[in-house]
Amino acid sequence: MTPKQHKPPRGEPANDPILAVLVSDIHLSLQPPLIRDVEGVDWLGVQQNYLTQLENARPSWDIPILMGGDLFDKWNPGHEIVNWCFKHLPEMYCVFGQHDIPNHQGKDLHKTAFFTLMEARKIHLLEAGKPTHFKIGEWTLVVHGFSWNQEPTPVNVSNDPELFNIAVLHRYCFTKSTGYPGAPEEGRVGNLLSKLKGYDFVLSGDNHKGFLARIPDWRHPYSSKPKAAWLNPGPLLRRKADEIDHQPCVGLLHASGWIERKYLDVSRDKFTDAGKIDKQKHDFSGFTEELENLEEVSLDFPREVRRHLERNKVEERVQRLT
C-alpha cells in the first residue's frame, strides 16, 4: 500500500520551494541488527540506499539536511563504518543523541565516531546558544540545536515572514498516540510548547514512533491555517521487531509553512522470520537499553540473557537466535 502524501493547505503560494530536509535516528552500524535477514544481502549497501534517497530528497546542494540525533547505533562503531561514511554520508547539520556518546555523557563527545566526522567537516554540530544561519533565496533559516540532555530555550518571535526559527532536539517527545505507557509527561508535545516559544518548526529525534503535529497557535504569515510544525520522523533504518510496520521517511520543509513527509523505498529491506514473530512480546529493547547504561560492572552477559529468556518464557525458535 502506498502511504498517503500530505498536501499543502489550500490558498498557499503555487511557488513553494523546499528549504530543508529533515531526518533523525539513522543508527548506522557495520553489522546488521538481529531482525534483518542478511543472507545474500549487503548491509552497507542497504544503508547506502537510504542515504542516497535522503540526499536525493533535496532539490539542490544549497538545501541543508538537518538531523535530529543518533547518527550511529553505537558511539564507537569501528573504523570501517567511519571510513565508509566519508564516502557515502551526505553533509548534514546535526545534534547528537545518546547513542552517539559513551554512557550517554555529552562531555565525552570527543571520544566518538560522531566527533571524527565533525573534525572532518562531514557533519556540523548544531550547538545550543549558537544558532546556524542558512540563506536560501529570499528565505533565512535560523537553526538552534539541543542535543541529548540539553533543555530547549525560547527565542524571540520573528516578524519577518521570510525568516524561520527552527529547533532541532534529541529527547523523547510524544503525542497522545505515540508515547509508551508511563512516559514522563514533560516529554508530551503540549507540555514542551512553553520551552519552544518563538520557533516556527521543531525537528525531534529519539522517539521511534513517528508523528507530524500541527500546533494551533503557530501560524505562518501567509496562511490562516495551522502549520505542520513539529516533525518526529522516527528511525530511518528499522532495527527492532516493533519497528517493522514503521514507514521510513524524511521531512521536506516548505517555504509556505508546512512539512511534507516523503516516504522512502523500502523494497530492499529483508527481515528474518523470527523478527516478525509477536513483535511486542519479544522486544528486547528495554533489556538492551539497561545493559547500555551499565558502566564497569561484573556482569556475566550470557547468564543474564538466559535468565531473561527463562523469566519471560520466550518461544524456542526465538531462543535459538541466542
PDB file of C-alpha atoms in Angstrom:
ATOM      1  CA  MET A   1       0.000   0.000   0.000  1.00  0.00           C
ATOM      2  CA  THR A   2       1.364   3.413  -0.950  1.00  0.00           C
ATOM      3  CA  PRO A   3       1.331   5.864   2.010  1.00  0.00           C
ATOM      4  CA  LYS A   4      -0.791   8.954   1.588  1.00  0.00           C
ATOM      5  CA  GLN A   5       1.215  12.086   0.891  1.00  0.00           C
ATOM      6  CA  HIS A   6       0.480  15.304   2.756  1.00  0.00           C
ATOM      7  CA  LYS A   7      -0.798  18.085   0.537  1.00  0.00           C
ATOM      8  CA  PRO A   8      -0.198  21.800   1.089  1.00  0.00           C
ATOM      9  CA  PRO A   9      -3.129  23.724   2.599  1.00  0.00           C
ATOM     10  CA  ARG A  10      -5.395  25.461   0.112  1.00  0.00           C
ATOM     11  CA  GLY A  11      -4.528  29.031  -0.688  1.00  0.00           C
ATOM     12  CA  GLU A  12      -0.759  28.617  -0.289  1.00  0.00           C
ATOM     13  CA  PRO A  13       1.543  30.165  -2.937  1.00  0.00           C
ATOM     14  CA  ALA A  14       2.000  27.992  -6.009  1.00  0.00           C
ATOM     15  CA  ASN A  15       5.758  28.647  -5.922  1.00  0.00           C
ATOM     16  CA  ASP A  16       6.554  26.685  -2.760  1.00  0.00           C
ATOM     17  CA  PRO A  17      10.266  25.803  -2.626  1.00  0.00           C
ATOM     18  CA  ILE A  18      11.772  23.286  -0.219  1.00  0.00           C
ATOM     19  CA  LEU A  19      14.062  24.965   2.312  1.00  0.00           C
ATOM     20  CA  ALA A  20      15.401  21.973   4.275  1.00  0.00           C
ATOM     21  CA  VAL A  21      15.325  18.187   4.501  1.00  0.00           C
ATOM     22  CA  LEU A  22      14.654  16.747   7.969  1.00  0.00           C
ATOM     23  CA  VAL A  23      15.742  13.334   9.264  1.00  0.00           C
ATOM     24  CA  SER A  24      16.567  11.623  12.526  1.00  0.00           C
ATOM     25  CA  ASP A  25      17.642   8.352  14.158  1.00  0.00           C
ATOM     26  CA  ILE A  26      19.689   6.907  11.319  1.00  0.00           C
ATOM     27  CA  HIS A  27      21.562   4.430  13.588  1.00  0.00           C
ATOM     28  CA  LEU A  28      24.333   3.453  11.177  1.00  0.00           C
ATOM     29  CA  SER A  29      26.236   0.258  12.002  1.00  0.00           C
ATOM     30  CA  LEU A  30      28.716  -2.090  10.403  1.00  0.00           C
ATOM     31  CA  GLN A  31      26.773  -5.194  11.432  1.00  0.00           C
ATOM     32  CA  PRO A  32      23.048  -5.643  10.748  1.00  0.00           C
ATOM     33  CA  PRO A  33      20.572  -5.986  13.630  1.00  0.00           C
ATOM     34  CA  LEU A  34      19.248  -9.434  14.527  1.00  0.00           C
ATOM     35  CA  ILE A  35      15.865  -8.903  12.863  1.00  0.00           C
ATOM     36  CA  ARG A  36      17.482  -8.364   9.458  1.00  0.00           C
ATOM     37  CA  ASP A  37      17.803 -11.254   7.043  1.00  0.00           C
ATOM     38  CA  VAL A  38      21.445 -10.961   5.926  1.00  0.00           C
ATOM     39  CA  GLU A  39      21.688 -13.990   3.657  1.00  0.00           C
ATOM     40  CA  GLY A  40      22.885 -12.632   0.333  1.00  0.00           C
ATOM     41  CA  VAL A  41      22.244  -9.038   1.498  1.00  0.00           C
ATOM     42  CA  ASP A  42      24.864  -6.276   1.550  1.00  0.00           C
ATOM     43  CA  TRP A  43      24.031  -4.414   4.776  1.00  0.00           C
ATOM     44  CA  LEU A  44      26.267  -1.464   3.919  1.00  0.00           C
ATOM     45  CA  GLY A  45      24.542  -1.336   0.548  1.00  0.00           C
ATOM     46  CA  VAL A  46      21.119  -1.260   2.234  1.00  0.00           C
ATOM     47  CA  GLN A  47      22.233   1.690   4.377  1.00  0.00           C
ATOM     48  CA  GLN A  48      23.791   3.422   1.378  1.00  0.00           C
ATOM     49  CA  ASN A  49      20.486   3.128  -0.477  1.00  0.00           C
ATOM     50  CA  TYR A  50      18.710   5.008   2.313  1.00  0.00           C
ATOM     51  CA  LEU A  51      21.383   7.716   2.461  1.00  0.00           C
ATOM     52  CA  THR A  52      21.151   8.137  -1.313  1.00  0.00           C
ATOM     53  CA  GLN A  53      17.384   8.610  -1.032  1.00  0.00           C
ATOM     54  CA  LEU A  54      17.974  11.138   1.753  1.00  0.00           C
ATOM     55  CA  GLU A  55      20.418  13.094  -0.376  1.00  0.00           C
ATOM     56  CA  ASN A  56      18.159  12.945  -3.436  1.00  0.00           C
ATOM     57  CA  ALA A  57      15.241  14.380  -1.441  1.00  0.00           C
ATOM     58  CA  ARG A  58      16.721  17.875  -1.622  1.00  0.00           C
ATOM     59  CA  PRO A  59      16.310  19.765  -4.892  1.00  0.00           C
ATOM     60  CA  SER A  60      19.824  21.271  -4.794  1.00  0.00           C
ATOM     61  CA  TRP A  61      23.077  21.204  -2.844  1.00  0.00           C
ATOM     62  CA  ASP A  62      22.166  24.567  -1.290  1.00  0.00           C
ATOM     63  CA  ILE A  63      19.363  22.960   0.752  1.00  0.00           C
ATOM     64  CA  PRO A  64      20.608  21.779   4.177  1.00  0.00           C
ATOM     65  CA  ILE A  65      19.919  18.369   5.684  1.00  0.00           C
ATOM     66  CA  LEU A  66      19.042  18.726   9.381  1.00  0.00           C
ATOM     67  CA  MET A  67      19.445  15.605  11.533  1.00  0.00           C
ATOM     68  CA  GLY A  68      17.890  15.073  14.968  1.00  0.00           C
ATOM     69  CA  GLY A  69      20.468  12.779  16.604  1.00  0.00           C
ATOM     70  CA  ASP A  70      21.555   9.130  16.840  1.00  0.00           C
ATOM     71  CA  LEU A  71      23.571   9.127  13.653  1.00  0.00           C
ATOM     72  CA  PHE A  72      25.287   5.931  14.825  1.00  0.00           C
ATOM     73  CA  ASP A  73      23.816   2.988  16.688  1.00  0.00           C
ATOM     74  CA  LYS A  74      26.878   2.950  18.962  1.00  0.00           C
ATOM     75  CA  TRP A  75      29.362   5.704  19.773  1.00  0.00           C
ATOM     76  CA  ASN A  76      32.348   3.526  18.766  1.00  0.00           C
ATOM     77  CA  PRO A  77      31.130   1.639  15.683  1.00  0.00           C
ATOM     78  CA  GLY A  78      34.611   0.877  14.308  1.00  0.00           C
ATOM     79  CA  HIS A  79      36.927   2.436  11.745  1.00  0.00           C
ATOM     80  CA  GLU A  80      35.394   0.678   8.749  1.00  0.00           C
ATOM     81  CA  ILE A  81      31.952   2.277   9.076  1.00  0.00           C
ATOM     82  CA  VAL A  82      33.530   5.685   9.793  1.00  0.00           C
ATOM     83  CA  ASN A  83      35.657   5.431   6.651  1.00  0.00           C
ATOM     84  CA  TRP A  84      32.550   4.328   4.745  1.00  0.00           C
ATOM     85  CA  CYS A  85      30.764   7.473   5.980  1.00  0.00           C
ATOM     86  CA  PHE A  86      33.416   9.690   4.413  1.00  0.00           C
ATOM     87  CA  LYS A  87      32.268   8.437   1.018  1.00  0.00           C
ATOM     88  CA  HIS A  88      28.554   7.766   1.442  1.00  0.00           C
ATOM     89  CA  LEU A  89      27.185  10.070   4.155  1.00  0.00           C
ATOM     90  CA  PRO A  90      25.776  13.360   2.821  1.00  0.00           C
ATOM     91  CA  GLU A  91      26.843  16.550   4.562  1.00  0.00           C
ATOM     92  CA  MET A  92      24.459  17.216   7.433  1.00  0.00           C
ATOM     93  CA  TYR A  93      23.832  19.600  10.324  1.00  0.00           C
ATOM     94  CA  CYS A  94      23.203  17.530  13.436  1.00  0.00           C
ATOM     95  CA  VAL A  95      22.618  17.294  17.134  1.00  0.00           C
ATOM     96  CA  PHE A  96      23.965  14.217  18.891  1.00  0.00           C
ATOM     97  CA  GLY A  97      21.811  11.571  20.541  1.00  0.00           C
ATOM     98  CA  GLN A  98      22.555   9.270  23.467  1.00  0.00           C
ATOM     99  CA  HIS A  99      23.663   6.511  21.082  1.00  0.00           C
ATOM    100  CA  ASP A 100      26.337   8.832  19.690  1.00  0.00           C
ATOM    101  CA  ILE A 101      28.106   9.319  23.057  1.00  0.00           C
ATOM    102  CA  PRO A 102      29.634   6.919  25.635  1.00  0.00           C
ATOM    103  CA  ASN A 103      27.426   6.195  28.661  1.00  0.00           C
ATOM    104  CA  HIS A 104      25.056   8.937  27.461  1.00  0.00           C
ATOM    105  CA  GLN A 105      27.616  11.565  28.557  1.00  0.00           C
ATOM    106  CA  GLY A 106      27.925  14.586  26.258  1.00  0.00           C
ATOM    107  CA  LYS A 107      31.212  15.613  27.902  1.00  0.00           C
ATOM    108  CA  ASP A 108      32.830  12.599  26.202  1.00  0.00           C
ATOM    109  CA  LEU A 109      31.787  13.591  22.678  1.00  0.00           C
ATOM    110  CA  HIS A 110      35.475  13.964  21.733  1.00  0.00           C
ATOM    111  CA  LYS A 111      35.934  10.178  22.051  1.00  0.00           C
ATOM    112  CA  THR A 112      33.323   9.306  19.425  1.00  0.00           C
ATOM    113  CA  ALA A 113      32.877   8.488  15.753  1.00  0.00           C
ATOM    114  CA  PHE A 114      30.431  11.410  15.624  1.00  0.00           C
ATOM    115  CA  PHE A 115      33.278  13.739  16.646  1.00  0.00           C
ATOM    116  CA  THR A 116      35.583  12.264  13.984  1.00  0.00           C
ATOM    117  CA  LEU A 117      33.064  13.212  11.296  1.00  0.00           C
ATOM    118  CA  MET A 118      32.737  16.680  12.856  1.00  0.00           C
ATOM    119  CA  GLU A 119      36.501  17.197  12.671  1.00  0.00           C
ATOM    120  CA  ALA A 120      36.461  16.090   9.032  1.00  0.00           C
ATOM    121  CA  ARG A 121      33.663  18.653   8.344  1.00  0.00           C
ATOM    122  CA  LYS A 122      31.446  15.838   7.101  1.00  0.00           C
ATOM    123  CA  ILE A 123      28.822  16.755   9.680  1.00  0.00           C
ATOM    124  CA  HIS A 124      28.328  20.002  11.605  1.00  0.00           C
ATOM    125  CA  LEU A 125      27.176  20.179  15.212  1.00  0.00           C
ATOM    126  CA  LEU A 126      24.148  22.351  15.925  1.00  0.00           C
ATOM    127  CA  GLU A 127      25.021  23.865  19.298  1.00  0.00           C
ATOM    128  CA  ALA A 128      22.763  25.350  21.956  1.00  0.00           C
ATOM    129  CA  GLY A 129      23.169  29.127  22.122  1.00  0.00           C
ATOM    130  CA  LYS A 130      24.972  29.252  18.763  1.00  0.00           C
ATOM    131  CA  PRO A 131      22.322  29.291  16.022  1.00  0.00           C
ATOM    132  CA  THR A 132      23.320  28.336  12.492  1.00  0.00           C
ATOM    133  CA  HIS A 133      22.038  30.568   9.671  1.00  0.00           C
ATOM    134  CA  PHE A 134      21.148  29.490   6.141  1.00  0.00           C
ATOM    135  CA  LYS A 135      20.227  31.895   3.346  1.00  0.00           C
ATOM    136  CA  ILE A 136      18.134  30.183   0.659  1.00  0.00           C
ATOM    137  CA  GLY A 137      16.881  32.617  -1.946  1.00  0.00           C
ATOM    138  CA  GLU A 138      14.840  35.227  -0.121  1.00  0.00           C
ATOM    139  CA  TRP A 139      14.352  32.997   2.941  1.00  0.00           C
ATOM    140  CA  THR A 140      16.510  32.692   6.048  1.00  0.00           C
ATOM    141  CA  LEU A 141      16.627  29.655   8.313  1.00  0.00           C
ATOM    142  CA  VAL A 142      17.919  30.140  11.859  1.00  0.00           C
ATOM    143  CA  VAL A 143      18.558  26.668  13.310  1.00  0.00           C
ATOM    144  CA  HIS A 144      19.008  26.074  17.042  1.00  0.00           C
ATOM    145  CA  GLY A 145      20.340  22.697  18.230  1.00  0.00           C
ATOM    146  CA  PHE A 146      19.656  20.919  21.522  1.00  0.00           C
ATOM    147  CA  SER A 147      21.493  17.621  21.796  1.00  0.00           C
ATOM    148  CA  TRP A 148      20.799  14.798  24.236  1.00  0.00           C
ATOM    149  CA  ASN A 149      20.100  16.034  27.766  1.00  0.00           C
ATOM    150  CA  GLN A 150      20.065  19.714  26.707  1.00  0.00           C
ATOM    151  CA  GLU A 151      16.911  21.672  27.527  1.00  0.00           C
ATOM    152  CA  PRO A 152      15.435  23.775  24.695  1.00  0.00           C
ATOM    153  CA  THR A 153      15.123  27.504  25.301  1.00  0.00           C
ATOM    154  CA  PRO A 154      12.663  30.003  23.759  1.00  0.00           C
ATOM    155  CA  VAL A 155      13.638  32.603  21.150  1.00  0.00           C
ATOM    156  CA  ASN A 156      12.189  35.964  20.221  1.00  0.00           C
ATOM    157  CA  VAL A 157       9.290  35.768  17.790  1.00  0.00           C
ATOM    158  CA  SER A 158      10.306  36.926  14.316  1.00  0.00           C
ATOM    159  CA  ASN A 159       8.057  39.361  12.446  1.00  0.00           C
ATOM    160  CA  ASP A 160       9.910  38.651   9.210  1.00  0.00           C
ATOM    161  CA  PRO A 161       7.669  36.383   7.066  1.00  0.00           C
ATOM    162  CA  GLU A 162      10.745  35.086   5.253  1.00  0.00           C
ATOM    163  CA  LEU A 163      12.675  34.055   8.387  1.00  0.00           C
ATOM    164  CA  PHE A 164      12.078  30.736  10.149  1.00  0.00           C
ATOM    165  CA  ASN A 165      13.367  29.772  13.595  1.00  0.00           C
ATOM    166  CA  ILE A 166      13.858  26.011  13.764  1.00  0.00           C
ATOM    167  CA  ALA A 167      14.579  23.907  16.863  1.00  0.00           C
ATOM    168  CA  VAL A 168      16.360  20.574  16.407  1.00  0.00           C
ATOM    169  CA  LEU A 169      16.336  18.457  19.544  1.00  0.00           C
ATOM    170  CA  HIS A 170      17.070  14.931  20.656  1.00  0.00           C
ATOM    171  CA  ARG A 171      14.829  13.922  23.542  1.00  0.00           C
ATOM    172  CA  TYR A 172      11.834  11.678  23.991  1.00  0.00           C
ATOM    173  CA  CYS A 173       8.850  13.717  22.732  1.00  0.00           C
ATOM    174  CA  PHE A 174       5.447  12.203  22.111  1.00  0.00           C
ATOM    175  CA  THR A 175       1.828  12.853  21.207  1.00  0.00           C
ATOM    176  CA  LYS A 176      -1.305  11.133  22.507  1.00  0.00           C
ATOM    177  CA  SER A 177      -0.859   8.100  20.254  1.00  0.00           C
ATOM    178  CA  THR A 178       2.958   7.846  20.122  1.00  0.00           C
ATOM    179  CA  GLY A 179       4.083   7.572  23.746  1.00  0.00           C
ATOM    180  CA  TYR A 180       4.729   4.431  25.763  1.00  0.00           C
ATOM    181  CA  PRO A 181       2.732   3.669  28.947  1.00  0.00           C
ATOM    182  CA  GLY A 182       4.095   5.761  31.799  1.00  0.00           C
ATOM    183  CA  ALA A 183       6.171   8.048  29.552  1.00  0.00           C
ATOM    184  CA  PRO A 184       7.308  11.166  31.503  1.00  0.00           C
ATOM    185  CA  GLU A 185       4.724  13.899  31.000  1.00  0.00           C
ATOM    186  CA  GLU A 186       7.401  16.542  30.482  1.00  0.00           C
ATOM    187  CA  GLY A 187       8.048  14.936  27.094  1.00  0.00           C
ATOM    188  CA  ARG A 188       4.490  15.382  25.855  1.00  0.00           C
ATOM    189  CA  VAL A 189       4.402  17.853  22.944  1.00  0.00           C
ATOM    190  CA  GLY A 190       1.795  20.060  24.627  1.00  0.00           C
ATOM    191  CA  ASN A 191       3.915  20.325  27.767  1.00  0.00           C
ATOM    192  CA  LEU A 192       7.036  21.376  25.836  1.00  0.00           C
ATOM    193  CA  LEU A 193       5.494  24.311  23.992  1.00  0.00           C
ATOM    194  CA  SER A 194       6.423  26.836  26.699  1.00  0.00           C
ATOM    195  CA  LYS A 195      10.107  25.971  26.164  1.00  0.00           C
ATOM    196  CA  LEU A 196       9.732  26.336  22.408  1.00  0.00           C
ATOM    197  CA  LYS A 197       8.136  29.765  22.133  1.00  0.00           C
ATOM    198  CA  GLY A 198       9.272  31.717  19.111  1.00  0.00           C
ATOM    199  CA  TYR A 199      10.045  28.706  16.923  1.00  0.00           C
ATOM    200  CA  ASP A 200       8.310  28.138  13.628  1.00  0.00           C
ATOM    201  CA  PHE A 201       9.275  24.470  13.309  1.00  0.00           C
ATOM    202  CA  VAL A 202      10.589  21.672  15.510  1.00  0.00           C
ATOM    203  CA  LEU A 203      12.501  18.560  14.441  1.00  0.00           C
ATOM    204  CA  SER A 204      12.819  15.973  17.201  1.00  0.00           C
ATOM    205  CA  GLY A 205      14.552  12.620  17.444  1.00  0.00           C
ATOM    206  CA  ASP A 206      14.740   9.691  19.897  1.00  0.00           C
ATOM    207  CA  ASN A 207      11.106   8.510  19.804  1.00  0.00           C
ATOM    208  CA  HIS A 208      10.969   5.767  17.172  1.00  0.00           C
ATOM    209  CA  LYS A 209       7.235   6.242  16.692  1.00  0.00           C
ATOM    210  CA  GLY A 210       6.975   8.959  14.072  1.00  0.00           C
ATOM    211  CA  PHE A 211       4.495  11.816  14.185  1.00  0.00           C
ATOM    212  CA  LEU A 212       3.703  15.089  12.424  1.00  0.00           C
ATOM    213  CA  ALA A 213       1.972  17.565  14.728  1.00  0.00           C
ATOM    214  CA  ARG A 214       0.123  20.732  13.807  1.00  0.00           C
ATOM    215  CA  ILE A 215       0.318  23.307  16.597  1.00  0.00           C
ATOM    216  CA  PRO A 216      -2.826  25.527  16.557  1.00  0.00           C
ATOM    217  CA  ASP A 217      -1.066  28.604  17.958  1.00  0.00           C
ATOM    218  CA  TRP A 218       1.729  28.507  15.368  1.00  0.00           C
ATOM    219  CA  ARG A 219       0.606  30.120  12.122  1.00  0.00           C
ATOM    220  CA  HIS A 220       2.594  31.115   9.074  1.00  0.00           C
ATOM    221  CA  PRO A 221       2.184  34.748   7.938  1.00  0.00           C
ATOM    222  CA  TYR A 222       0.991  33.574   4.503  1.00  0.00           C
ATOM    223  CA  SER A 223      -1.714  31.279   5.877  1.00  0.00           C
ATOM    224  CA  SER A 224      -4.629  31.432   8.303  1.00  0.00           C
ATOM    225  CA  LYS A 225      -4.332  27.673   8.888  1.00  0.00           C
ATOM    226  CA  PRO A 226      -2.090  25.941  11.453  1.00  0.00           C
ATOM    227  CA  LYS A 227       1.223  24.791  10.094  1.00  0.00           C
ATOM    228  CA  ALA A 228       2.505  21.224  10.113  1.00  0.00           C
ATOM    229  CA  ALA A 229       5.028  22.492  12.599  1.00  0.00           C
ATOM    230  CA  TRP A 230       6.565  19.563  14.521  1.00  0.00           C
ATOM    231  CA  LEU A 231       8.096  16.512  12.872  1.00  0.00           C
ATOM    232  CA  ASN A 232       9.420  13.437  14.655  1.00  0.00           C
ATOM    233  CA  PRO A 233      10.369  11.245  11.659  1.00  0.00           C
ATOM    234  CA  GLY A 234      11.105   8.011  13.510  1.00  0.00           C
ATOM    235  CA  PRO A 235      14.026   5.757  12.506  1.00  0.00           C
ATOM    236  CA  LEU A 236      15.475   5.870   9.023  1.00  0.00           C
ATOM    237  CA  LEU A 237      16.664   2.263   9.418  1.00  0.00           C
ATOM    238  CA  ARG A 238      14.360  -0.253  11.066  1.00  0.00           C
ATOM    239  CA  ARG A 239      16.392  -2.216  13.613  1.00  0.00           C
ATOM    240  CA  LYS A 240      13.867  -3.642  16.091  1.00  0.00           C
ATOM    241  CA  ALA A 241      10.948  -6.035  15.795  1.00  0.00           C
ATOM    242  CA  ASP A 242       8.391  -3.421  16.808  1.00  0.00           C
ATOM    243  CA  GLU A 243       9.598  -1.113  14.009  1.00  0.00           C
ATOM    244  CA  ILE A 244       8.804  -3.429  11.104  1.00  0.00           C
ATOM    245  CA  ASP A 245       5.489  -1.682  10.413  1.00  0.00           C
ATOM    246  CA  HIS A 246       7.128   1.765  10.550  1.00  0.00           C
ATOM    247  CA  GLN A 247       7.364   3.582   7.205  1.00  0.00           C
ATOM    248  CA  PRO A 248      10.771   5.323   6.954  1.00  0.00           C
ATOM    249  CA  CYS A 249      10.510   8.914   5.793  1.00  0.00           C
ATOM    250  CA  VAL A 250      12.256  12.260   5.628  1.00  0.00           C
ATOM    251  CA  GLY A 251      10.640  15.661   6.067  1.00  0.00           C
ATOM    252  CA  LEU A 252      10.556  18.392   3.441  1.00  0.00           C
ATOM    253  CA  LEU A 253      10.178  21.859   4.941  1.00  0.00           C
ATOM    254  CA  HIS A 254       8.268  24.080   2.512  1.00  0.00           C
ATOM    255  CA  ALA A 255       8.541  27.866   2.341  1.00  0.00           C
ATOM    256  CA  SER A 256       4.764  28.269   2.594  1.00  0.00           C
ATOM    257  CA  GLY A 257       4.856  26.912   6.132  1.00  0.00           C
ATOM    258  CA  TRP A 258       4.257  23.165   6.175  1.00  0.00           C
ATOM    259  CA  ILE A 259       6.228  19.938   6.403  1.00  0.00           C
ATOM    260  CA  GLU A 260       5.711  17.139   3.907  1.00  0.00           C
ATOM    261  CA  ARG A 261       6.587  13.572   4.854  1.00  0.00           C
ATOM    262  CA  LYS A 262       8.355  11.908   1.936  1.00  0.00           C
ATOM    263  CA  TYR A 263       8.205   8.146   2.352  1.00  0.00           C
ATOM    264  CA  LEU A 264      11.197   6.141   1.160  1.00  0.00           C
ATOM    265  CA  ASP A 265      11.592   2.996  -0.929  1.00  0.00           C
ATOM    266  CA  VAL A 266      11.892   0.013   1.439  1.00  0.00           C
ATOM    267  CA  SER A 267      11.935  -2.740  -1.176  1.00  0.00           C
ATOM    268  CA  ARG A 268      15.499  -3.817  -0.267  1.00  0.00           C
ATOM    269  CA  ASP A 269      14.573  -4.451   3.379  1.00  0.00           C
ATOM    270  CA  LYS A 270      14.528  -8.139   4.329  1.00  0.00           C
ATOM    271  CA  PHE A 271      13.643  -9.437   7.777  1.00  0.00           C
ATOM    272  CA  THR A 272      14.112 -12.786   9.481  1.00  0.00           C
ATOM    273  CA  ASP A 273      11.065 -14.893  10.287  1.00  0.00           C
ATOM    274  CA  ALA A 274      11.913 -14.581  13.979  1.00  0.00           C
ATOM    275  CA  GLY A 275      11.896 -10.807  13.626  1.00  0.00           C
ATOM    276  CA  LYS A 276       8.273 -10.953  12.512  1.00  0.00           C
ATOM    277  CA  ILE A 277       7.069 -13.076  15.448  1.00  0.00           C
ATOM    278  CA  ASP A 278       4.911 -11.375  18.058  1.00  0.00           C
ATOM    279  CA  LYS A 279       6.733  -8.072  17.716  1.00  0.00           C
ATOM    280  CA  GLN A 280       5.891  -6.623  21.112  1.00  0.00           C
ATOM    281  CA  LYS A 281       6.170  -9.814  23.173  1.00  0.00           C
ATOM    282  CA  HIS A 282       9.751 -10.439  22.120  1.00  0.00           C
ATOM    283  CA  ASP A 283      11.015  -6.875  22.067  1.00  0.00           C
ATOM    284  CA  PHE A 284      14.324  -6.831  23.965  1.00  0.00           C
ATOM    285  CA  SER A 285      14.787  -3.058  23.636  1.00  0.00           C
ATOM    286  CA  GLY A 286      14.197  -2.371  27.332  1.00  0.00           C
ATOM    287  CA  PHE A 287      16.640  -5.085  28.341  1.00  0.00           C
ATOM    288  CA  THR A 288      19.369  -3.891  25.995  1.00  0.00           C
ATOM    289  CA  GLU A 289      18.875  -0.253  26.993  1.00  0.00           C
ATOM    290  CA  GLU A 290      19.574  -1.239  30.622  1.00  0.00           C
ATOM    291  CA  LEU A 291      22.757  -3.035  29.567  1.00  0.00           C
ATOM    292  CA  GLU A 292      23.906   0.019  27.607  1.00  0.00           C
ATOM    293  CA  ASN A 293      23.557   2.154  30.732  1.00  0.00           C
ATOM    294  CA  LEU A 294      25.844  -0.109  32.778  1.00  0.00           C
ATOM    295  CA  GLU A 295      29.421   1.070  33.108  1.00  0.00           C
ATOM    296  CA  GLU A 296      32.242  -1.038  34.615  1.00  0.00           C
ATOM    297  CA  VAL A 297      30.419  -3.790  36.476  1.00  0.00           C
ATOM    298  CA  SER A 298      30.966  -7.503  36.817  1.00  0.00           C
ATOM    299  CA  LEU A 299      28.340  -8.981  34.513  1.00  0.00           C
ATOM    300  CA  ASP A 300      28.030 -12.449  33.027  1.00  0.00           C
ATOM    301  CA  PHE A 301      26.249 -11.435  29.841  1.00  0.00           C
ATOM    302  CA  PRO A 302      25.301 -14.935  28.582  1.00  0.00           C
ATOM    303  CA  ARG A 303      23.883 -15.796  32.013  1.00  0.00           C
ATOM    304  CA  GLU A 304      21.794 -12.616  32.114  1.00  0.00           C
ATOM    305  CA  VAL A 305      20.403 -13.335  28.642  1.00  0.00           C
ATOM    306  CA  ARG A 306      19.457 -16.879  29.672  1.00  0.00           C
ATOM    307  CA  ARG A 307      17.775 -15.549  32.828  1.00  0.00           C
ATOM    308  CA  HIS A 308      15.793 -13.064  30.740  1.00  0.00           C
ATOM    309  CA  LEU A 309      14.651 -15.842  28.398  1.00  0.00           C
ATOM    310  CA  GLU A 310      13.594 -18.047  31.303  1.00  0.00           C
ATOM    311  CA  ARG A 311      11.706 -15.302  33.148  1.00  0.00           C
ATOM    312  CA  ASN A 312       9.784 -14.242  30.045  1.00  0.00           C
ATOM    313  CA  LYS A 313       9.087 -17.709  28.583  1.00  0.00           C
ATOM    314  CA  VAL A 314      10.377 -16.796  25.144  1.00  0.00           C
ATOM    315  CA  GLU A 315       9.471 -19.200  22.345  1.00  0.00           C
ATOM    316  CA  GLU A 316      12.035 -21.827  21.410  1.00  0.00           C
ATOM    317  CA  ARG A 317      12.647 -20.504  17.875  1.00  0.00           C
ATOM    318  CA  VAL A 318      13.486 -17.085  19.291  1.00  0.00           C
ATOM    319  CA  GLN A 319      15.771 -18.645  21.925  1.00  0.00           C
ATOM    320  CA  ARG A 320      17.696 -20.358  19.130  1.00  0.00           C
ATOM    321  CA  LEU A 321      18.858 -16.933  17.912  1.00  0.00           C
ATOM    322  CA  THR A 322      20.788 -16.505  21.161  1.00  0.00           C
TER     323      THR A 322
END
